Amino acid sequence: MRVTTLEQLVKAGALKDKRVFIRSDLNAPRDENGNITNEARLVASVPAIRMARDAGARVMVVSHLGRPKEGEKTPADSLEKIAQRMGELLGCSIRLIDNWVDGGFEVAPGEVVMLENCRCNVGEKKCTEELSKKYGALCDVFVNDAFGTAHRAQASTYGVAQYADLVCAGPLMAAEIEALTKAVEEAKHPLVAIVGGSKVSTKLTILNNLAQKVDQLIVGGGIANTFLMAAGYKVGKSLAEADLVDECKKILKTLEEKGATLPLPTDVVVAKEFSETAEHRTCRIEDVQDDEMILDVGPETAQALAEILQKAGTIVWNGPVGVFEMQPYAHGTEVMAQAIARATEAGAFSIAGGGDTVAAVGKFGISDRISYISTGGGAFLEFLEGKVLPAIEILEKRAQ
């Protein structure tokens, strides 16, 4: 790994009595009363904080929450309930500190405090030099453990890393870097990538980048429909982007030139309405009628995809192959999910990321049968696009 890790600094005894500024991603979903409805990000952030605390550091945890306006803070923007819950998870009380940018507060060795919503600070999003220097002055060590924000060059993810004396990746960030590198840059072949979603336009960069690396590229949802159009099939009134057919043909040519394949559905599940209760049927791909829409792959296609996945050395999964939220159209994604789980148990490395994908992993009960589930939405996608993630770039630079 090309970054310094928190674990390395702990082993070197570099944290005792030091002011440690940990950028976590505690942006948990909440209901209308501000109650946390999913604490997965909080749980994932605990190890870094505990590691620093147990090493005798003076721990300051900072995160964003929601989309507040810089320079203003409403009660809805406060990390108060987040701090309370993190204290329960860590088994200690956590002080919440407001107006912290200019310092003036003390933190005892082994104590954990939380700094109010960093997105409320003027200059956070634009990563101003003034704010970045102030963040850097607050600490001896900066720890970035917020992979979900790694694609953003902001003061608390990038700027502070330019000015803090010591800079490192927390265990969550380090695990994400390692897993993504293993999945894409150092993949064991055959490398199979699954890219599902409603539109080719939103995943075009990912498709182009992965086409240059994979052995098989599986597409699902509206993306698959556009590729079907590119192959000359009629897709009825299915969600598709006719204006991107030429782009799909370019991707198919890229795959063909390197001996890779994109398996298209041979059978599909169709309905005349986008509804769970609509009458539906399974048919050959060439038999889709003009008034029908494709909502899932058929059993023959699902089995063919499962066979490809079970021979894979590495699997990158981003997106379902059907409308899995509706029971009549969940079969294809479920068969694929179980195949990924079996391949993983047989020795393949699998990584899943993106909101719909993580939801599918949970729905089909395979969370503990996937090698790695990414915590980053936009950051995960931008890594798959082949983009340099600013927060990781600065960690690598400071490690040199």
Short mmCIF file of C-alpha atoms in Angstrom, two decimals:
data_model
loop_
_atom_site.label_atom_id
_atom_site.label_comp_id
_atom_site.label_asym_id
_atom_site.label_seq_id
_atom_site.Cartn_x
_atom_site.Cartn_y
_atom_site.Cartn_z
CA MET A 1 0.00 0.00 0.00
CA ARG A 2 1.32 3.43 -0.95
CA VAL A 3 -0.11 5.25 2.07
CA THR A 4 0.90 5.45 5.73
CA THR A 5 -1.71 3.80 7.95
CA LEU A 6 -2.97 4.62 11.42
CA GLU A 7 -1.99 1.12 12.50
CA GLN A 8 1.62 1.82 11.53
CA LEU A 9 1.68 5.03 13.59
CA VAL A 10 0.16 3.25 16.59
CA LYS A 11 2.78 0.49 16.40
CA ALA A 12 5.49 3.15 16.22
CA GLY A 13 4.13 4.81 19.38
CA ALA A 14 3.57 8.05 17.48
CA LEU A 15 0.15 8.93 18.91
CA LYS A 16 0.61 9.06 22.69
CA ASP A 17 -0.43 12.48 24.00
CA LYS A 18 -0.75 13.81 20.43
CA ARG A 19 -3.70 15.80 19.09
CA VAL A 20 -5.23 13.51 16.47
CA PHE A 21 -7.77 14.91 14.00
CA ILE A 22 -9.86 12.07 12.49
CA ARG A 23 -12.01 12.78 9.45
CA SER A 24 -14.80 10.21 9.63
CA ASP A 25 -17.90 9.79 7.48
CA LEU A 26 -20.75 9.93 9.99
CA ASN A 27 -23.30 11.23 7.48
CA ALA A 28 -25.94 8.72 8.54
CA PRO A 29 -29.47 8.76 7.10
CA ARG A 30 -32.06 10.17 9.51
CA ASP A 31 -35.84 10.36 9.77
CA GLU A 32 -37.89 13.56 9.98
CA ASN A 33 -37.18 13.76 13.73
CA GLY A 34 -33.43 13.52 13.23
CA ASN A 35 -33.20 9.94 14.50
CA ILE A 36 -30.56 7.75 12.87
CA THR A 37 -32.18 5.13 10.61
CA ASN A 38 -29.02 3.31 9.47
CA GLU A 39 -25.85 3.40 11.56
CA ALA A 40 -23.60 1.37 9.25
CA ARG A 41 -21.27 4.36 8.69
CA LEU A 42 -21.05 4.98 12.43
CA VAL A 43 -20.14 1.38 13.16
CA ALA A 44 -17.56 1.38 10.36
CA SER A 45 -15.93 4.50 11.86
CA VAL A 46 -15.49 3.10 15.37
CA PRO A 47 -12.19 1.15 14.87
CA ALA A 48 -10.11 4.21 13.91
CA ILE A 49 -11.39 6.28 16.83
CA ARG A 50 -10.91 3.43 19.30
CA MET A 51 -7.41 2.74 17.97
CA ALA A 52 -6.33 6.37 18.48
CA ARG A 53 -8.01 6.66 21.88
CA ASP A 54 -6.45 3.45 23.17
CA ALA A 55 -3.03 4.69 22.01
CA GLY A 56 -3.37 7.64 24.41
CA ALA A 57 -4.12 10.27 21.77
CA ARG A 58 -6.18 13.42 22.27
CA VAL A 59 -8.85 12.49 19.73
CA MET A 60 -10.89 14.99 17.71
CA VAL A 61 -13.47 13.48 15.35
CA VAL A 62 -14.95 15.56 12.55
CA SER A 63 -17.59 14.76 9.93
CA HIS A 64 -20.10 16.38 7.63
CA LEU A 65 -23.83 15.78 7.97
CA GLY A 66 -26.38 16.63 5.31
CA ARG A 67 -26.02 19.63 3.01
CA PRO A 68 -25.90 22.72 5.23
CA LYS A 69 -25.15 26.19 3.93
CA GLU A 70 -21.65 27.36 4.81
CA GLY A 71 -21.60 29.97 7.55
CA GLU A 72 -24.98 28.88 8.87
CA LYS A 73 -25.96 26.03 11.19
CA THR A 74 -29.49 24.95 12.03
CA PRO A 75 -30.41 22.36 14.68
CA ALA A 76 -30.91 19.84 11.84
CA ASP A 77 -27.23 20.25 10.90
CA SER A 78 -25.92 19.39 14.36
CA LEU A 79 -23.94 16.23 15.11
CA GLU A 80 -25.46 16.07 18.62
CA LYS A 81 -27.31 12.76 18.11
CA ILE A 82 -24.38 11.35 16.14
CA ALA A 83 -22.01 12.18 19.02
CA GLN A 84 -24.38 10.59 21.52
CA ARG A 85 -24.63 7.36 19.51
CA MET A 86 -20.90 7.21 18.80
CA GLY A 87 -20.29 7.54 22.54
CA GLU A 88 -22.56 4.53 23.12
CA LEU A 89 -20.72 2.52 20.45
CA LEU A 90 -17.33 3.46 21.95
CA GLY A 91 -18.43 3.08 25.56
CA CYS A 92 -17.50 6.62 26.56
CA SER A 93 -19.06 10.06 26.67
CA ILE A 94 -18.17 12.34 23.76
CA ARG A 95 -18.17 16.12 24.12
CA LEU A 96 -19.55 18.00 21.12
CA ILE A 97 -17.57 21.17 20.44
CA ASP A 98 -19.09 24.09 18.54
CA ASN A 99 -17.09 26.96 16.96
CA TRP A 100 -13.92 24.87 16.99
CA VAL A 101 -12.05 26.10 13.91
CA ASP A 102 -9.84 28.60 15.78
CA GLY A 103 -9.03 26.19 18.61
CA GLY A 104 -9.24 27.30 22.19
CA PHE A 105 -10.46 23.96 23.54
CA GLU A 106 -8.59 21.26 25.45
CA VAL A 107 -8.70 17.51 24.89
CA ALA A 108 -7.24 15.15 27.49
CA PRO A 109 -5.09 12.12 26.56
CA GLY A 110 -7.44 9.20 25.88
CA GLU A 111 -10.45 11.52 25.50
CA VAL A 112 -12.65 11.67 22.39
CA VAL A 113 -14.42 14.87 21.38
CA MET A 114 -16.52 15.54 18.31
CA LEU A 115 -16.24 18.74 16.32
CA GLU A 116 -19.46 20.16 14.89
CA ASN A 117 -20.46 19.67 11.25
CA CYS A 118 -17.49 20.70 9.11
CA ARG A 119 -19.71 21.51 6.12
CA CYS A 120 -20.96 24.54 8.06
CA ASN A 121 -17.46 26.07 7.99
CA VAL A 122 -16.88 28.79 5.40
CA GLY A 123 -14.29 27.55 2.91
CA GLU A 124 -14.84 23.81 3.52
CA LYS A 125 -16.13 22.89 0.07
CA LYS A 126 -13.73 25.17 -1.81
CA CYS A 127 -10.83 23.88 0.30
CA THR A 128 -9.53 27.36 1.01
CA GLU A 129 -5.94 27.71 2.15
CA GLU A 130 -7.01 29.74 5.20
CA LEU A 131 -9.37 27.07 6.53
CA SER A 132 -7.05 24.19 5.61
CA LYS A 133 -4.20 25.79 7.59
CA LYS A 134 -6.49 26.29 10.59
CA TYR A 135 -7.44 22.61 10.52
CA GLY A 136 -3.77 21.67 10.24
CA ALA A 137 -2.88 23.87 13.22
CA LEU A 138 -5.38 22.03 15.42
CA CYS A 139 -3.55 18.71 15.26
CA ASP A 140 -0.28 16.82 15.32
CA VAL A 141 -1.70 13.94 13.26
CA PHE A 142 -4.41 13.92 10.58
CA VAL A 143 -6.24 10.64 9.96
CA ASN A 144 -8.52 10.31 6.94
CA ASP A 145 -10.97 7.47 7.52
CA ALA A 146 -13.79 8.81 5.32
CA PHE A 147 -13.58 6.91 2.04
CA GLY A 148 -17.09 8.02 1.12
CA THR A 149 -15.72 11.57 0.68
CA ALA A 150 -12.41 10.57 -0.96
CA HIS A 151 -13.54 11.95 -4.33
CA ARG A 152 -13.95 15.43 -2.87
CA ALA A 153 -11.00 17.81 -2.46
CA GLN A 154 -12.33 19.71 0.54
CA ALA A 155 -10.61 21.32 3.50
CA SER A 156 -11.32 18.41 5.87
CA THR A 157 -10.41 15.68 3.34
CA TYR A 158 -7.57 17.23 1.33
CA GLY A 159 -6.53 20.67 2.57
CA VAL A 160 -5.70 19.65 6.15
CA ALA A 161 -3.49 16.84 4.81
CA GLN A 162 -1.24 19.46 3.22
CA TYR A 163 -0.48 21.12 6.56
CA ALA A 164 -0.68 18.52 9.35
CA ASP A 165 2.68 17.25 10.64
CA LEU A 166 1.77 13.58 10.23
CA VAL A 167 -0.84 12.21 7.82
CA CYS A 168 -2.27 8.70 7.51
CA ALA A 169 -5.20 6.57 6.40
CA GLY A 170 -7.53 5.13 9.01
CA PRO A 171 -8.40 1.41 8.92
CA LEU A 172 -11.59 1.91 6.89
CA MET A 173 -9.85 4.07 4.29
CA ALA A 174 -6.89 1.67 4.14
CA ALA A 175 -9.21 -1.31 3.66
CA GLU A 176 -11.07 0.46 0.83
CA ILE A 177 -7.84 1.35 -0.98
CA GLU A 178 -6.54 -2.19 -0.61
CA ALA A 179 -9.81 -3.80 -1.78
CA LEU A 180 -10.30 -1.53 -4.79
CA THR A 181 -6.67 -1.90 -5.86
CA LYS A 182 -6.97 -5.67 -5.54
CA ALA A 183 -10.20 -5.68 -7.54
CA VAL A 184 -9.15 -3.49 -10.45
CA GLU A 185 -5.43 -2.72 -10.62
CA GLU A 186 -4.14 -6.06 -9.33
CA ALA A 187 -7.05 -8.31 -10.29
CA LYS A 188 -6.82 -12.08 -10.49
CA HIS A 189 -8.32 -13.15 -13.82
CA PRO A 190 -10.86 -13.88 -15.15
CA LEU A 191 -12.03 -10.41 -14.07
CA VAL A 192 -15.79 -10.01 -14.34
CA ALA A 193 -17.49 -6.65 -13.79
CA ILE A 194 -21.23 -6.17 -13.37
CA VAL A 195 -22.56 -2.70 -14.17
CA GLY A 196 -26.29 -2.22 -13.74
CA GLY A 197 -28.42 0.86 -13.64
CA SER A 198 -31.05 2.80 -15.50
CA LYS A 199 -28.86 4.82 -17.85
CA VAL A 200 -25.71 4.25 -19.91
CA SER A 201 -25.11 8.01 -19.72
CA THR A 202 -24.48 7.90 -15.95
CA LYS A 203 -22.08 4.94 -16.21
CA LEU A 204 -20.43 5.59 -19.61
CA THR A 205 -17.00 6.46 -18.15
CA ILE A 206 -17.08 3.36 -15.93
CA LEU A 207 -18.07 1.13 -18.85
CA ASN A 208 -15.29 2.52 -21.04
CA ASN A 209 -12.67 2.13 -18.31
CA LEU A 210 -13.71 -1.38 -17.29
CA ALA A 211 -13.96 -2.51 -20.93
CA GLN A 212 -10.18 -2.07 -21.16
CA LYS A 213 -9.56 -4.28 -18.10
CA VAL A 214 -12.19 -7.03 -17.82
CA ASP A 215 -12.59 -10.46 -19.35
CA GLN A 216 -16.38 -10.28 -19.14
CA LEU A 217 -18.58 -7.22 -18.71
CA ILE A 218 -22.12 -7.98 -17.51
CA VAL A 219 -24.64 -5.16 -17.91
CA GLY A 220 -28.10 -4.91 -16.40
CA GLY A 221 -31.22 -2.75 -16.25
CA GLY A 222 -31.66 0.11 -18.69
CA ILE A 223 -27.96 -0.14 -19.54
CA ALA A 224 -28.49 -3.68 -20.87
CA ASN A 225 -31.47 -2.48 -22.91
CA THR A 226 -29.34 0.09 -24.71
CA PHE A 227 -26.72 -2.57 -25.49
CA LEU A 228 -29.53 -4.80 -26.81
CA MET A 229 -30.53 -1.97 -29.14
CA ALA A 230 -26.90 -1.69 -30.25
CA ALA A 231 -26.99 -5.40 -31.10
CA GLY A 232 -30.10 -4.90 -33.24
CA TYR A 233 -32.81 -6.14 -30.87
CA LYS A 234 -36.13 -4.41 -30.25
CA VAL A 235 -36.74 -3.55 -26.58
CA GLY A 236 -40.34 -2.32 -26.79
CA LYS A 237 -41.00 0.54 -24.40
CA SER A 238 -38.15 -0.47 -22.07
CA LEU A 239 -35.98 2.20 -20.49
CA ALA A 240 -33.13 2.73 -22.96
CA GLU A 241 -31.07 5.53 -24.54
CA ALA A 242 -31.20 5.31 -28.31
CA ASP A 243 -28.81 8.25 -28.67
CA LEU A 244 -26.07 6.23 -26.94
CA VAL A 245 -26.25 3.16 -29.17
CA ASP A 246 -23.07 4.25 -30.99
CA GLU A 247 -21.24 4.57 -27.65
CA CYS A 248 -22.32 1.04 -26.75
CA LYS A 249 -21.01 -0.21 -30.11
CA LYS A 250 -17.62 1.39 -29.32
CA ILE A 251 -17.52 -0.42 -25.97
CA LEU A 252 -18.40 -3.70 -27.68
CA LYS A 253 -15.58 -3.13 -30.17
CA THR A 254 -13.11 -2.42 -27.34
CA LEU A 255 -14.07 -5.69 -25.67
CA GLU A 256 -13.88 -7.63 -28.93
CA GLU A 257 -10.41 -6.30 -29.75
CA LYS A 258 -9.02 -7.59 -26.45
CA GLY A 259 -10.87 -10.90 -26.57
CA ALA A 260 -13.36 -9.96 -23.86
CA THR A 261 -17.13 -10.44 -24.02
CA LEU A 262 -20.37 -8.76 -23.02
CA PRO A 263 -23.04 -11.49 -22.61
CA LEU A 264 -26.45 -10.16 -23.65
CA PRO A 265 -29.73 -11.60 -22.33
CA THR A 266 -31.26 -14.41 -24.37
CA ASP A 267 -34.51 -14.38 -22.39
CA VAL A 268 -36.17 -11.66 -20.32
CA VAL A 269 -39.11 -10.96 -18.01
CA VAL A 270 -41.46 -8.34 -19.48
CA ALA A 271 -44.61 -6.48 -18.46
CA LYS A 272 -46.76 -3.77 -20.00
CA GLU A 273 -46.63 -1.65 -16.83
CA PHE A 274 -43.88 -0.77 -14.37
CA SER A 275 -45.66 -2.38 -11.45
CA GLU A 276 -45.23 -5.25 -9.04
CA THR A 277 -48.81 -6.37 -9.65
CA ALA A 278 -48.78 -6.05 -13.44
CA GLU A 279 -49.21 -9.17 -15.53
CA HIS A 280 -45.77 -10.33 -16.65
CA ARG A 281 -44.24 -13.07 -18.76
CA THR A 282 -40.89 -14.58 -19.70
CA CYS A 283 -39.97 -14.57 -23.38
CA ARG A 284 -37.06 -14.84 -25.81
CA ILE A 285 -35.29 -11.52 -26.34
CA GLU A 286 -36.42 -11.46 -30.00
CA ASP A 287 -40.07 -11.80 -28.92
CA VAL A 288 -40.37 -8.59 -26.86
CA GLN A 289 -43.46 -6.72 -28.06
CA ASP A 290 -43.68 -2.99 -28.77
CA ASP A 291 -45.94 -2.36 -25.76
CA GLU A 292 -43.78 -4.34 -23.29
CA MET A 293 -40.86 -3.34 -21.09
CA ILE A 294 -37.96 -5.51 -19.93
CA LEU A 295 -37.81 -5.61 -16.11
CA ASP A 296 -35.49 -8.57 -15.44
CA VAL A 297 -33.39 -11.17 -17.18
CA GLY A 298 -34.99 -14.58 -17.70
CA PRO A 299 -33.95 -17.85 -15.99
CA GLU A 300 -31.79 -19.01 -18.92
CA THR A 301 -29.82 -15.75 -18.90
CA ALA A 302 -29.55 -15.77 -15.09
CA GLN A 303 -28.07 -19.27 -15.20
CA ALA A 304 -25.62 -18.30 -17.95
CA LEU A 305 -24.44 -15.29 -15.91
CA ALA A 306 -24.11 -17.49 -12.81
CA GLU A 307 -21.83 -19.87 -14.72
CA ILE A 308 -19.61 -16.97 -15.84
CA LEU A 309 -19.39 -15.62 -12.28
CA GLN A 310 -18.54 -18.98 -10.74
CA LYS A 311 -15.43 -19.21 -12.97
CA ALA A 312 -14.24 -15.69 -12.07
CA GLY A 313 -11.05 -14.86 -10.19
CA THR A 314 -12.24 -11.33 -9.39
CA ILE A 315 -15.76 -9.85 -9.39
CA VAL A 316 -16.60 -6.14 -9.27
CA TRP A 317 -20.32 -5.60 -8.70
CA ASN A 318 -22.09 -2.28 -9.20
CA GLY A 319 -25.78 -2.51 -9.94
CA PRO A 320 -28.58 -5.10 -10.28
CA VAL A 321 -29.69 -6.79 -13.52
CA GLY A 322 -33.40 -6.23 -12.90
CA VAL A 323 -35.89 -4.28 -10.80
CA PHE A 324 -35.01 -6.41 -7.77
CA GLU A 325 -37.09 -4.25 -5.40
CA MET A 326 -40.22 -5.77 -7.03
CA GLN A 327 -40.55 -9.49 -6.31
CA PRO A 328 -41.55 -10.62 -9.85
CA TYR A 329 -38.33 -9.06 -11.19
CA ALA A 330 -35.87 -9.99 -8.44
CA HIS A 331 -34.93 -13.49 -9.65
CA GLY A 332 -32.10 -12.50 -11.98
CA THR A 333 -30.29 -10.37 -9.41
CA GLU A 334 -30.82 -13.02 -6.71
CA VAL A 335 -29.35 -15.81 -8.88
CA MET A 336 -26.41 -13.55 -9.69
CA ALA A 337 -25.91 -12.60 -6.02
CA GLN A 338 -25.84 -16.24 -4.93
CA ALA A 339 -23.37 -17.05 -7.73
CA ILE A 340 -21.07 -14.26 -6.56
CA ALA A 341 -21.28 -15.61 -3.00
CA ARG A 342 -20.41 -19.14 -4.16
CA ALA A 343 -17.52 -17.86 -6.29
CA THR A 344 -16.18 -15.94 -3.30
CA GLU A 345 -16.35 -19.04 -1.12
CA ALA A 346 -14.46 -20.91 -3.85
CA GLY A 347 -11.60 -18.38 -3.72
CA ALA A 348 -12.59 -15.46 -5.95
CA PHE A 349 -12.18 -11.90 -4.68
CA SER A 350 -15.47 -9.96 -4.81
CA ILE A 351 -16.24 -6.32 -4.13
CA ALA A 352 -19.70 -4.74 -4.14
CA GLY A 353 -20.47 -1.04 -4.06
CA GLY A 354 -23.22 1.49 -4.71
CA GLY A 355 -26.54 1.98 -2.96
CA ASP A 356 -28.66 -0.46 -4.99
CA THR A 357 -25.94 -3.09 -4.89
CA VAL A 358 -25.52 -2.89 -1.12
CA ALA A 359 -29.32 -3.08 -0.79
CA ALA A 360 -29.35 -6.22 -2.96
CA VAL A 361 -26.54 -7.77 -0.89
CA GLY A 362 -28.65 -7.19 2.22
CA LYS A 363 -31.91 -8.37 0.67
CA PHE A 364 -30.45 -11.66 -0.50
CA GLY A 365 -28.54 -12.29 2.73
CA ILE A 366 -24.99 -12.57 1.36
CA SER A 367 -23.26 -9.78 3.31
CA ASP A 368 -20.88 -12.23 4.98
CA ARG A 369 -20.19 -14.05 1.71
CA ILE A 370 -18.74 -11.08 -0.21
CA SER A 371 -15.02 -10.30 0.14
CA TYR A 372 -15.56 -6.55 0.57
CA ILE A 373 -18.56 -4.19 0.60
CA SER A 374 -17.53 -0.62 -0.17
CA THR A 375 -18.80 2.19 2.04
CA GLY A 376 -18.34 4.78 -0.70
CA GLY A 377 -20.99 5.61 -3.30
CA GLY A 378 -19.55 8.38 -5.46
CA ALA A 379 -15.97 7.54 -4.46
CA PHE A 380 -16.45 3.88 -5.42
CA LEU A 381 -17.86 4.86 -8.81
CA GLU A 382 -15.10 7.38 -9.53
CA PHE A 383 -12.46 4.77 -8.70
CA LEU A 384 -14.12 2.43 -11.23
CA GLU A 385 -14.04 5.28 -13.74
CA GLY A 386 -10.27 5.31 -13.39
CA LYS A 387 -10.24 8.76 -11.79
CA VAL A 388 -7.69 9.86 -9.22
CA LEU A 389 -9.42 10.39 -5.88
CA PRO A 390 -8.01 13.59 -4.34
CA ALA A 391 -8.11 12.42 -0.71
CA ILE A 392 -6.16 9.27 -1.61
CA GLU A 393 -3.77 11.17 -3.85
CA ILE A 394 -2.71 13.48 -0.99
CA LEU A 395 -2.29 10.51 1.39
CA GLU A 396 0.04 8.89 -1.14
CA LYS A 397 1.94 12.12 -1.66
CA ARG A 398 2.46 12.65 2.07
CA ALA A 399 3.64 9.03 2.47
CA GLN A 400 6.58 9.58 0.11
#
